[in-house]
Amino acid sequence: MFCVREQSADQPRRRIVPLQPSDLDAWLDSASGAAQGWVRGREFEAEPGTSIVVPDEAGSPSTVLVGYSPDAPTWALTGLPASLPAGEYTLSGDFSDRTLSLFAIGWALGHYRFDRYKPGKRPACRLEVPEHLRERLEIFRDAMFRVRDLVNTPAADLGPEELAEVAADLAERCEATFSQVTGTELEREFPAIHAVGRASSRAPRLIRMEWGDPAHPPLALVGKGVIFDTGGLSIKPTSGMALMKKDMGGAAHALGLAELVMRLKLPVHLRVYIPAVENAISGNAYRPSDILKTRNGTTIEIGNTDAEGRVVLSDALTLAAEEGAQRIIDFATLTGAARVALGEDLPPLYSRSTEQARAIQDLSLAIEDPLWHMPLYRPYKQQIEPKIADLSNTGSTSQGGSLTAALFLDHFVPEGIDWMHLDIYAWNLSDRPGRPAGGEAQCLRTIFEWLEDQYK
Ligand code: BES
Ligand code: ZN
Ligand code: ZN
């Protein structure tokens, strides 16, 4: 979907001209009378989200005008690949690398189809991008497509074992090491992960990857890998269960971000931890009122077996800290409450540093990969401190559910570690150009670009 100037320069390239409404008159003044008539006759005003194909004298579609806003370029081109004829296109105009990259990412996302079960034709349009940006753009595209594919794959074909295979495959491609803990060792070493996952016929596990120079700063990524969330004995209603194949979205994001870190060679010592389980129902399922003892010795009273994500993450966060991470970032489709608070597109970011969270939020808005800073308000911790155990996985009220879930995770990360938590949705509810209904990579570009700046 991308090409560079040198290659196949003999093929004619059609021009894509991004215009703001205020640019349109100047463009028309320099165009032929026929083109002016064509554009004016169709009442094209260069409003963001609109486009028009302008034929040349021979009647072939040589120029595409697209409306855009300079502070929101990402989705300007995204509808084009599906609607334009196959071929090569070049952008005309003078744009910064950042703007060009955002145009190109939107363009790439406009090619996405989940075609594993129903093969279809992906658009065959190629956009010329500067040579020095091409590889980076392709790596971003690959990571985002892989996150979407993973989230879209039903649990029948993506269990804990298959998720581990995906991680092993990524590790092999990027020269990382892969390991996993299962069975009695999991039960002994990671009791919380085992307790949640043991009811499934598909064995729970902790997936682990390691990459990079041990002399570099240690960075850990943790992702919730619940391959399907029935709710367990606190079973979800049909409507609440419908999308729960996406409950490994956090794991998909951790793997997607790891792919960016490794392929773009960030100078970090990276470790990835994924508790991979199915929250299933059977005679040996963990129960409401059970009290579990986690890896770090914390006792957890189970108020609701549907609040399983925080339980499995507890052991993974403990291990990440034990292994020396200075910074831990976790991704998890953790609460419905996060959606009530901020809706589907805006993941809450919890951070121990307000200043850092605000900087990341600002970056996220600038590159149109949004998230929103939320408070880690510690006084609410008492809501998740029951009488007969250290922590409860539900708490005394249903208010502030995304925040109290974050405070639960906070308990497992020792002070002094720069820990951040993203309560993602990983899903588009409806079709938008470039963002079909289904799995979505959220705030991946943002977190990567922020990390890139931190470790440069
Ligand atoms: N996987 C869900 C959270 C979820 C639900 C994310 C819907 C996105 C959309 C999680 O395991 C869960 O069920 N959480 C419960 C927690 C509650 C029982 C305290 C929730 O949010 O209702
Ligand atoms: Zn749940
Ligand atoms: Zn869940």
PDB file of N, CA, C and O in Angstrom, residues 187-241:
ATOM      1  N   GLU A 187       0.255 -23.317  38.921  1.00  0.00           N
ATOM      2  CA  GLU A 187      -0.544 -23.362  40.149  1.00  0.00           C
ATOM      3  C   GLU A 187       0.294 -22.933  41.359  1.00  0.00           C
ATOM      4  O   GLU A 187      -0.167 -22.205  42.237  1.00  0.00           O
ATOM      5  N   ARG A 188       1.546 -23.369  41.355  1.00  0.00           N
ATOM      6  CA  ARG A 188       2.434 -23.063  42.490  1.00  0.00           C
ATOM      7  C   ARG A 188       2.943 -21.620  42.430  1.00  0.00           C
ATOM      8  O   ARG A 188       2.922 -20.895  43.423  1.00  0.00           O
ATOM      9  N   GLU A 189       3.371 -21.195  41.272  1.00  0.00           N
ATOM     10  CA  GLU A 189       4.059 -19.899  41.153  1.00  0.00           C
ATOM     11  C   GLU A 189       3.110 -18.728  40.872  1.00  0.00           C
ATOM     12  O   GLU A 189       3.408 -17.597  41.215  1.00  0.00           O
ATOM     13  N   PHE A 190       2.021 -19.004  40.174  1.00  0.00           N
ATOM     14  CA  PHE A 190       1.106 -17.924  39.787  1.00  0.00           C
ATOM     15  C   PHE A 190      -0.330 -18.333  40.119  1.00  0.00           C
ATOM     16  O   PHE A 190      -1.172 -18.552  39.239  1.00  0.00           O
ATOM     17  N   PRO A 191      -0.601 -18.449  41.417  1.00  0.00           N
ATOM     18  CA  PRO A 191      -1.874 -19.055  41.844  1.00  0.00           C
ATOM     19  C   PRO A 191      -3.102 -18.281  41.373  1.00  0.00           C
ATOM     20  O   PRO A 191      -4.153 -18.895  41.133  1.00  0.00           O
ATOM     21  N   ALA A 192      -3.005 -16.977  41.231  1.00  0.00           N
ATOM     22  CA  ALA A 192      -4.187 -16.211  40.817  1.00  0.00           C
ATOM     23  C   ALA A 192      -4.526 -16.499  39.358  1.00  0.00           C
ATOM     24  O   ALA A 192      -5.699 -16.657  38.987  1.00  0.00           O
ATOM     25  N   ILE A 193      -3.499 -16.594  38.531  1.00  0.00           N
ATOM     26  CA  ILE A 193      -3.739 -16.899  37.105  1.00  0.00           C
ATOM     27  C   ILE A 193      -4.347 -18.298  36.998  1.00  0.00           C
ATOM     28  O   ILE A 193      -5.323 -18.520  36.270  1.00  0.00           O
ATOM     29  N   HIS A 194      -3.789 -19.211  37.759  1.00  0.00           N
ATOM     30  CA  HIS A 194      -4.288 -20.583  37.707  1.00  0.00           C
ATOM     31  C   HIS A 194      -5.742 -20.662  38.181  1.00  0.00           C
ATOM     32  O   HIS A 194      -6.580 -21.325  37.566  1.00  0.00           O
ATOM     33  N   ALA A 195      -6.050 -19.958  39.266  1.00  0.00           N
ATOM     34  CA  ALA A 195      -7.407 -20.048  39.832  1.00  0.00           C
ATOM     35  C   ALA A 195      -8.454 -19.588  38.820  1.00  0.00           C
ATOM     36  O   ALA A 195      -9.501 -20.215  38.653  1.00  0.00           O
ATOM     37  N   VAL A 196      -8.171 -18.501  38.121  1.00  0.00           N
ATOM     38  CA  VAL A 196      -9.152 -17.999  37.154  1.00  0.00           C
ATOM     39  C   VAL A 196      -9.251 -18.942  35.953  1.00  0.00           C
ATOM     40  O   VAL A 196     -10.337 -19.181  35.427  1.00  0.00           O
ATOM     41  N   GLY A 197      -8.117 -19.494  35.537  1.00  0.00           N
ATOM     42  CA  GLY A 197      -8.104 -20.235  34.267  1.00  0.00           C
ATOM     43  C   GLY A 197      -8.380 -21.718  34.384  1.00  0.00           C
ATOM     44  O   GLY A 197      -8.579 -22.393  33.374  1.00  0.00           O
ATOM     45  N   ARG A 198      -8.428 -22.243  35.599  1.00  0.00           N
ATOM     46  CA  ARG A 198      -8.441 -23.708  35.747  1.00  0.00           C
ATOM     47  C   ARG A 198      -9.741 -24.356  35.291  1.00  0.00           C
ATOM     48  O   ARG A 198      -9.777 -25.556  34.986  1.00  0.00           O
ATOM     49  N   ALA A 199     -10.833 -23.609  35.203  1.00  0.00           N
ATOM     50  CA  ALA A 199     -12.109 -24.222  34.828  1.00  0.00           C
ATOM     51  C   ALA A 199     -12.198 -24.517  33.337  1.00  0.00           C
ATOM     52  O   ALA A 199     -13.109 -25.210  32.891  1.00  0.00           O
ATOM     53  N   SER A 200     -11.274 -24.001  32.584  1.00  0.00           N
ATOM     54  CA  SER A 200     -11.336 -24.196  31.133  1.00  0.00           C
ATOM     55  C   SER A 200     -10.593 -25.463  30.734  1.00  0.00           C
ATOM     56  O   SER A 200      -9.595 -25.838  31.355  1.00  0.00           O
ATOM     57  N   SER A 201     -11.081 -26.104  29.672  1.00  0.00           N
ATOM     58  CA  SER A 201     -10.360 -27.254  29.135  1.00  0.00           C
ATOM     59  C   SER A 201      -9.099 -26.798  28.413  1.00  0.00           C
ATOM     60  O   SER A 201      -8.279 -27.608  27.989  1.00  0.00           O
ATOM     61  N   ARG A 202      -8.960 -25.495  28.269  1.00  0.00           N
ATOM     62  CA  ARG A 202      -7.781 -24.964  27.555  1.00  0.00           C
ATOM     63  C   ARG A 202      -6.853 -24.347  28.591  1.00  0.00           C
ATOM     64  O   ARG A 202      -7.172 -23.326  29.201  1.00  0.00           O
ATOM     65  N   ALA A 203      -5.717 -24.988  28.766  1.00  0.00           N
ATOM     66  CA  ALA A 203      -4.870 -24.734  29.935  1.00  0.00           C
ATOM     67  C   ALA A 203      -4.414 -23.277  30.047  1.00  0.00           C
ATOM     68  O   ALA A 203      -3.892 -22.707  29.087  1.00  0.00           O
ATOM     69  N   PRO A 204      -4.601 -22.694  31.241  1.00  0.00           N
ATOM     70  CA  PRO A 204      -4.135 -21.332  31.479  1.00  0.00           C
ATOM     71  C   PRO A 204      -2.612 -21.294  31.493  1.00  0.00           C
ATOM     72  O   PRO A 204      -1.959 -22.318  31.691  1.00  0.00           O
ATOM     73  N   ARG A 205      -2.090 -20.106  31.280  1.00  0.00           N
ATOM     74  CA  ARG A 205      -0.621 -19.990  31.290  1.00  0.00           C
ATOM     75  C   ARG A 205      -0.162 -18.548  31.492  1.00  0.00           C
ATOM     76  O   ARG A 205      -0.938 -17.608  31.308  1.00  0.00           O
ATOM     77  N   LEU A 206       1.103 -18.413  31.856  1.00  0.00           N
ATOM     78  CA  LEU A 206       1.747 -17.104  31.827  1.00  0.00           C
ATOM     79  C   LEU A 206       2.750 -17.123  30.676  1.00  0.00           C
ATOM     80  O   LEU A 206       3.648 -17.960  30.626  1.00  0.00           O
ATOM     81  N   ILE A 207       2.543 -16.197  29.746  1.00  0.00           N
ATOM     82  CA  ILE A 207       3.416 -16.085  28.572  1.00  0.00           C
ATOM     83  C   ILE A 207       4.440 -14.988  28.862  1.00  0.00           C
ATOM     84  O   ILE A 207       4.092 -13.932  29.405  1.00  0.00           O
ATOM     85  N   ARG A 208       5.661 -15.240  28.472  1.00  0.00           N
ATOM     86  CA  ARG A 208       6.729 -14.285  28.785  1.00  0.00           C
ATOM     87  C   ARG A 208       7.663 -14.138  27.600  1.00  0.00           C
ATOM     88  O   ARG A 208       8.011 -15.133  26.946  1.00  0.00           O
ATOM     89  N   MET A 209       8.073 -12.913  27.322  1.00  0.00           N
ATOM     90  CA  MET A 209       9.043 -12.643  26.247  1.00  0.00           C
ATOM     91  C   MET A 209      10.100 -11.702  26.777  1.00  0.00           C
ATOM     92  O   MET A 209       9.814 -10.862  27.625  1.00  0.00           O
ATOM     93  N   GLU A 210      11.284 -11.811  26.213  1.00  0.00           N
ATOM     94  CA  GLU A 210      12.364 -10.911  26.637  1.00  0.00           C
ATOM     95  C   GLU A 210      13.206 -10.546  25.432  1.00  0.00           C
ATOM     96  O   GLU A 210      13.498 -11.396  24.587  1.00  0.00           O
ATOM     97  N   TRP A 211      13.566  -9.280  25.353  1.00  0.00           N
ATOM     98  CA  TRP A 211      14.320  -8.808  24.180  1.00  0.00           C
ATOM     99  C   TRP A 211      15.218  -7.637  24.563  1.00  0.00           C
ATOM    100  O   TRP A 211      14.854  -6.844  25.430  1.00  0.00           O
ATOM    101  N   GLY A 212      16.313  -7.530  23.878  1.00  0.00           N
ATOM    102  CA  GLY A 212      17.140  -6.325  23.970  1.00  0.00           C
ATOM    103  C   GLY A 212      18.340  -6.486  24.876  1.00  0.00           C
ATOM    104  O   GLY A 212      18.554  -7.513  25.500  1.00  0.00           O
ATOM    105  N   ASP A 213      19.115  -5.432  24.927  1.00  0.00           N
ATOM    106  CA  ASP A 213      20.382  -5.397  25.648  1.00  0.00           C
ATOM    107  C   ASP A 213      20.109  -5.232  27.147  1.00  0.00           C
ATOM    108  O   ASP A 213      19.533  -4.227  27.563  1.00  0.00           O
ATOM    109  N   PRO A 214      20.538  -6.198  27.966  1.00  0.00           N
ATOM    110  CA  PRO A 214      20.285  -6.096  29.414  1.00  0.00           C
ATOM    111  C   PRO A 214      20.886  -4.835  30.043  1.00  0.00           C
ATOM    112  O   PRO A 214      20.505  -4.467  31.157  1.00  0.00           O
ATOM    113  N   ALA A 215      21.793  -4.172  29.322  1.00  0.00           N
ATOM    114  CA  ALA A 215      22.352  -2.928  29.875  1.00  0.00           C
ATOM    115  C   ALA A 215      21.389  -1.750  29.673  1.00  0.00           C
ATOM    116  O   ALA A 215      21.569  -0.686  30.264  1.00  0.00           O
ATOM    117  N   HIS A 216      20.386  -1.933  28.848  1.00  0.00           N
ATOM    118  CA  HIS A 216      19.424  -0.852  28.597  1.00  0.00           C
ATOM    119  C   HIS A 216      18.356  -0.817  29.691  1.00  0.00           C
ATOM    120  O   HIS A 216      18.152  -1.788  30.405  1.00  0.00           O
ATOM    121  N   PRO A 217      17.643   0.316  29.816  1.00  0.00           N
ATOM    122  CA  PRO A 217      16.638   0.406  30.887  1.00  0.00           C
ATOM    123  C   PRO A 217      15.536  -0.645  30.734  1.00  0.00           C
ATOM    124  O   PRO A 217      15.032  -0.865  29.629  1.00  0.00           O
ATOM    125  N   PRO A 218      15.187  -1.290  31.849  1.00  0.00           N
ATOM    126  CA  PRO A 218      14.187  -2.358  31.793  1.00  0.00           C
ATOM    127  C   PRO A 218      12.758  -1.820  31.690  1.00  0.00           C
ATOM    128  O   PRO A 218      12.304  -1.052  32.536  1.00  0.00           O
ATOM    129  N   LEU A 219      12.079  -2.245  30.655  1.00  0.00           N
ATOM    130  CA  LEU A 219      10.691  -1.840  30.394  1.00  0.00           C
ATOM    131  C   LEU A 219       9.837  -3.094  30.332  1.00  0.00           C
ATOM    132  O   LEU A 219      10.175  -4.041  29.616  1.00  0.00           O
ATOM    133  N   ALA A 220       8.716  -3.109  31.057  1.00  0.00           N
ATOM    134  CA  ALA A 220       7.826  -4.271  31.021  1.00  0.00           C
ATOM    135  C   ALA A 220       6.470  -3.872  30.450  1.00  0.00           C
ATOM    136  O   ALA A 220       5.920  -2.817  30.794  1.00  0.00           O
ATOM    137  N   LEU A 221       5.949  -4.718  29.570  1.00  0.00           N
ATOM    138  CA  LEU A 221       4.590  -4.551  29.050  1.00  0.00           C
ATOM    139  C   LEU A 221       3.773  -5.740  29.529  1.00  0.00           C
ATOM    140  O   LEU A 221       4.227  -6.894  29.448  1.00  0.00           O
ATOM    141  N   VAL A 222       2.593  -5.445  30.035  1.00  0.00           N
ATOM    142  CA  VAL A 222       1.736  -6.501  30.570  1.00  0.00           C
ATOM    143  C   VAL A 222       0.383  -6.381  29.865  1.00  0.00           C
ATOM    144  O   VAL A 222      -0.121  -5.263  29.673  1.00  0.00           O
ATOM    145  N   GLY A 223      -0.200  -7.503  29.458  1.00  0.00           N
ATOM    146  CA  GLY A 223      -1.486  -7.433  28.755  1.00  0.00           C
ATOM    147  C   GLY A 223      -2.460  -8.484  29.254  1.00  0.00           C
ATOM    148  O   GLY A 223      -2.094  -9.659  29.389  1.00  0.00           O
ATOM    149  N   LYS A 224      -3.680  -8.073  29.514  1.00  0.00           N
ATOM    150  CA  LYS A 224      -4.724  -9.011  29.934  1.00  0.00           C
ATOM    151  C   LYS A 224      -5.064  -9.938  28.767  1.00  0.00           C
ATOM    152  O   LYS A 224      -5.541  -9.486  27.722  1.00  0.00           O
ATOM    153  N   GLY A 225      -4.856 -11.228  28.978  1.00  0.00           N
ATOM    154  CA  GLY A 225      -5.094 -12.192  27.902  1.00  0.00           C
ATOM    155  C   GLY A 225      -6.228 -13.145  28.233  1.00  0.00           C
ATOM    156  O   GLY A 225      -6.040 -14.361  28.248  1.00  0.00           O
ATOM    157  N   VAL A 226      -7.411 -12.594  28.516  1.00  0.00           N
ATOM    158  CA  VAL A 226      -8.575 -13.449  28.755  1.00  0.00           C
ATOM    159  C   VAL A 226      -9.178 -13.757  27.379  1.00  0.00           C
ATOM    160  O   VAL A 226      -9.789 -12.892  26.750  1.00  0.00           O
ATOM    161  N   ILE A 227      -8.965 -14.961  26.924  1.00  0.00           N
ATOM    162  CA  ILE A 227      -9.327 -15.269  25.533  1.00  0.00           C
ATOM    163  C   ILE A 227     -10.846 -15.317  25.345  1.00  0.00           C
ATOM    164  O   ILE A 227     -11.340 -15.109  24.248  1.00  0.00           O
ATOM    165  N   PHE A 228     -11.565 -15.561  26.420  1.00  0.00           N
ATOM    166  CA  PHE A 228     -13.018 -15.378  26.406  1.00  0.00           C
ATOM    167  C   PHE A 228     -13.470 -15.203  27.844  1.00  0.00           C
ATOM    168  O   PHE A 228     -13.011 -15.902  28.745  1.00  0.00           O
ATOM    169  N   ASP A 229     -14.395 -14.257  28.034  1.00  0.00           N
ATOM    170  CA  ASP A 229     -14.861 -13.929  29.382  1.00  0.00           C
ATOM    171  C   ASP A 229     -16.358 -14.209  29.492  1.00  0.00           C
ATOM    172  O   ASP A 229     -17.190 -13.399  29.101  1.00  0.00           O
ATOM    173  N   THR A 230     -16.668 -15.417  30.014  1.00  0.00           N
ATOM    174  CA  THR A 230     -18.097 -15.725  30.234  1.00  0.00           C
ATOM    175  C   THR A 230     -18.615 -14.993  31.472  1.00  0.00           C
ATOM    176  O   THR A 230     -19.811 -14.947  31.722  1.00  0.00           O
ATOM    177  N   GLY A 231     -17.682 -14.491  32.283  1.00  0.00           N
ATOM    178  CA  GLY A 231     -18.023 -13.974  33.605  1.00  0.00           C
ATOM    179  C   GLY A 231     -17.771 -15.030  34.679  1.00  0.00           C
ATOM    180  O   GLY A 231     -17.772 -14.737  35.862  1.00  0.00           O
ATOM    181  N   GLY A 232     -17.570 -16.277  34.255  1.00  0.00           N
ATOM    182  CA  GLY A 232     -17.419 -17.356  35.232  1.00  0.00           C
ATOM    183  C   GLY A 232     -18.752 -17.634  35.909  1.00  0.00           C
ATOM    184  O   GLY A 232     -19.819 -17.383  35.331  1.00  0.00           O
ATOM    185  N   LEU A 233     -18.715 -18.115  37.133  1.00  0.00           N
ATOM    186  CA  LEU A 233     -19.973 -18.435  37.826  1.00  0.00           C
ATOM    187  C   LEU A 233     -20.863 -17.196  37.972  1.00  0.00           C
ATOM    188  O   LEU A 233     -22.095 -17.301  37.938  1.00  0.00           O
ATOM    189  N   SER A 234     -20.257 -16.025  38.084  1.00  0.00           N
ATOM    190  CA  SER A 234     -21.044 -14.770  38.043  1.00  0.00           C
ATOM    191  C   SER A 234     -21.305 -14.461  36.567  1.00  0.00           C
ATOM    192  O   SER A 234     -20.844 -13.450  36.028  1.00  0.00           O
ATOM    193  N   ILE A 235     -22.028 -15.359  35.948  1.00  0.00           N
ATOM    194  CA  ILE A 235     -22.098 -15.378  34.469  1.00  0.00           C
ATOM    195  C   ILE A 235     -22.681 -14.089  33.881  1.00  0.00           C
ATOM    196  O   ILE A 235     -23.594 -13.487  34.457  1.00  0.00           O
ATOM    197  N   LYS A 236     -22.127 -13.693  32.763  1.00  0.00           N
ATOM    198  CA  LYS A 236     -22.623 -12.502  32.074  1.00  0.00           C
ATOM    199  C   LYS A 236     -23.928 -12.830  31.349  1.00  0.00           C
ATOM    200  O   LYS A 236     -24.106 -13.955  30.881  1.00  0.00           O
ATOM    201  N   PRO A 237     -24.798 -11.847  31.185  1.00  0.00           N
ATOM    202  CA  PRO A 237     -25.961 -12.056  30.316  1.00  0.00           C
ATOM    203  C   PRO A 237     -25.495 -12.147  28.857  1.00  0.00           C
ATOM    204  O   PRO A 237     -24.383 -11.740  28.531  1.00  0.00           O
ATOM    205  N   THR A 238     -26.349 -12.687  28.004  1.00  0.00           N
ATOM    206  CA  THR A 238     -25.989 -12.873  26.595  1.00  0.00           C
ATOM    207  C   THR A 238     -25.410 -11.607  25.972  1.00  0.00           C
ATOM    208  O   THR A 238     -24.382 -11.643  25.295  1.00  0.00           O
ATOM    209  N   SER A 239     -26.074 -10.486  26.223  1.00  0.00           N
ATOM    210  CA  SER A 239     -25.619  -9.246  25.588  1.00  0.00           C
ATOM    211  C   SER A 239     -24.226  -8.860  26.070  1.00  0.00           C
ATOM    212  O   SER A 239     -23.400  -8.377  25.300  1.00  0.00           O
ATOM    213  N   GLY A 240     -23.951  -9.102  27.339  1.00  0.00           N
ATOM    214  CA  GLY A 240     -22.645  -8.731  27.878  1.00  0.00           C
ATOM    215  C   GLY A 240     -21.541  -9.673  27.431  1.00  0.00           C
ATOM    216  O   GLY A 240     -20.366  -9.307  27.444  1.00  0.00           O
ATOM    217  N   MET A 241     -21.909 -10.875  27.041  1.00  0.00           N
ATOM    218  CA  MET A 241     -20.899 -11.862  26.649  1.00  0.00           C
ATOM    219  C   MET A 241     -20.552 -11.777  25.171  1.00  0.00           C
ATOM    220  O   MET A 241     -19.518 -12.286  24.731  1.00  0.00           O
TER     221      MET A 241
END
